[in-house]
Amino acid sequence: GAALLVAGGLLATAPTHGAASPELAPRTPVQGFVPPPAGSYALPPIQRAPEGMVLDTNGRHQAFSRYTTGRVTLLSFMYTYCTDPIGCPLAYETMMTIRARLLARPELALAVRLVSLSFDPTHDDPTEMKRYAGKLADPGAVLRWHFLTTRSVAELKPMLDALGRDVSVELDDRGRPTRVLNHMLKLFLIDPRGRVREIYTTAYLLPEVMLNDIETLLLEPADR
């Protein structure tokens, strides 16, 4: 059966092998409206990005603020062995689409970072995160995509709580834990000062809207 880690109220499942590689070509979601142009609206601050410590793909212990300040950041949560046929591919493909659009505009790409933080540090250690990330985490890339984990659930949970992320292990019809983590899909847009400015749920993962939001933040005066 699946081994379970229970710490601080968060459950994390043991590894599942055979999960899809992230090196898949993205699909662009269908969009049925024209979003307002960048800079024509405001995105009021929602909250501060949480403090905490994370591990990069080389196993270095870093302050999370290193990845949430200094640039506009698009933050997602994931786990490498996710087999959900809808939510996980949607989040990943959205990030890939945003990445491709930003790379087509280098002046924007240089001011943005992508960050993916694992829900399951028990399985997703730095070695596993590096394997999953592949070339996406190339340190020489114009647009760096950071794949992060934590040393323990105890280090992760306060950050999840601060961002309103609830995670639980799905049980089968006999009450046994499966290898599925239940969570609501959310991506967080964070400004260079470390403030969450937008939260995207499944219904709002529209790349054109997200790109305009990113550009809107980049158009703001530095002291705002």
PDB file of N, CA, C and O in Angstrom, residues 29-35 206:
ATOM      1  N   PRO A  29      -5.393  26.896 -24.591  1.00  0.00           N
ATOM      2  CA  PRO A  29      -6.823  26.845 -24.295  1.00  0.00           C
ATOM      3  C   PRO A  29      -7.619  27.766 -25.221  1.00  0.00           C
ATOM      4  O   PRO A  29      -7.144  28.812 -25.646  1.00  0.00           O
ATOM      5  N   VAL A  30      -8.832  27.345 -25.523  1.00  0.00           N
ATOM      6  CA  VAL A  30      -9.709  28.171 -26.346  1.00  0.00           C
ATOM      7  C   VAL A  30     -10.127  29.388 -25.544  1.00  0.00           C
ATOM      8  O   VAL A  30     -10.478  29.295 -24.376  1.00  0.00           O
ATOM      9  N   GLN A  31     -10.116  30.554 -26.171  1.00  0.00           N
ATOM     10  CA  GLN A  31     -10.510  31.776 -25.498  1.00  0.00           C
ATOM     11  C   GLN A  31     -11.645  32.427 -26.269  1.00  0.00           C
ATOM     12  O   GLN A  31     -11.593  32.530 -27.484  1.00  0.00           O
ATOM     13  N   GLY A  32     -12.671  32.861 -25.538  1.00  0.00           N
ATOM     14  CA  GLY A  32     -13.859  33.369 -26.197  1.00  0.00           C
ATOM     15  C   GLY A  32     -14.085  34.854 -26.022  1.00  0.00           C
ATOM     16  O   GLY A  32     -15.174  35.340 -26.298  1.00  0.00           O
ATOM     17  N   PHE A  33     -13.089  35.594 -25.544  1.00  0.00           N
ATOM     18  CA  PHE A  33     -13.280  37.025 -25.381  1.00  0.00           C
ATOM     19  C   PHE A  33     -11.937  37.723 -25.526  1.00  0.00           C
ATOM     20  O   PHE A  33     -10.881  37.110 -25.467  1.00  0.00           O
ATOM     21  N   VAL A  34     -11.999  39.032 -25.720  1.00  0.00           N
ATOM     22  CA  VAL A  34     -10.791  39.838 -25.832  1.00  0.00           C
ATOM     23  C   VAL A  34     -10.549  40.507 -24.485  1.00  0.00           C
ATOM     24  O   VAL A  34     -11.377  41.314 -24.036  1.00  0.00           O
ATOM     25  N   PRO A  35      -9.448  40.198 -23.794  1.00  0.00           N
ATOM     26  CA  PRO A  35      -9.199  40.782 -22.482  1.00  0.00           C
ATOM     27  C   PRO A  35      -8.818  42.255 -22.602  1.00  0.00           C
ATOM     28  O   PRO A  35      -8.350  42.700 -23.659  1.00  0.00           O
ATOM     29  N   LEU A 206      -6.464  31.584 -18.427  1.00  0.00           N
ATOM     30  CA  LEU A 206      -6.468  32.061 -19.810  1.00  0.00           C
ATOM     31  C   LEU A 206      -5.159  32.803 -20.061  1.00  0.00           C
ATOM     32  O   LEU A 206      -4.923  33.877 -19.505  1.00  0.00           O
TER      33      LEU A 206
END
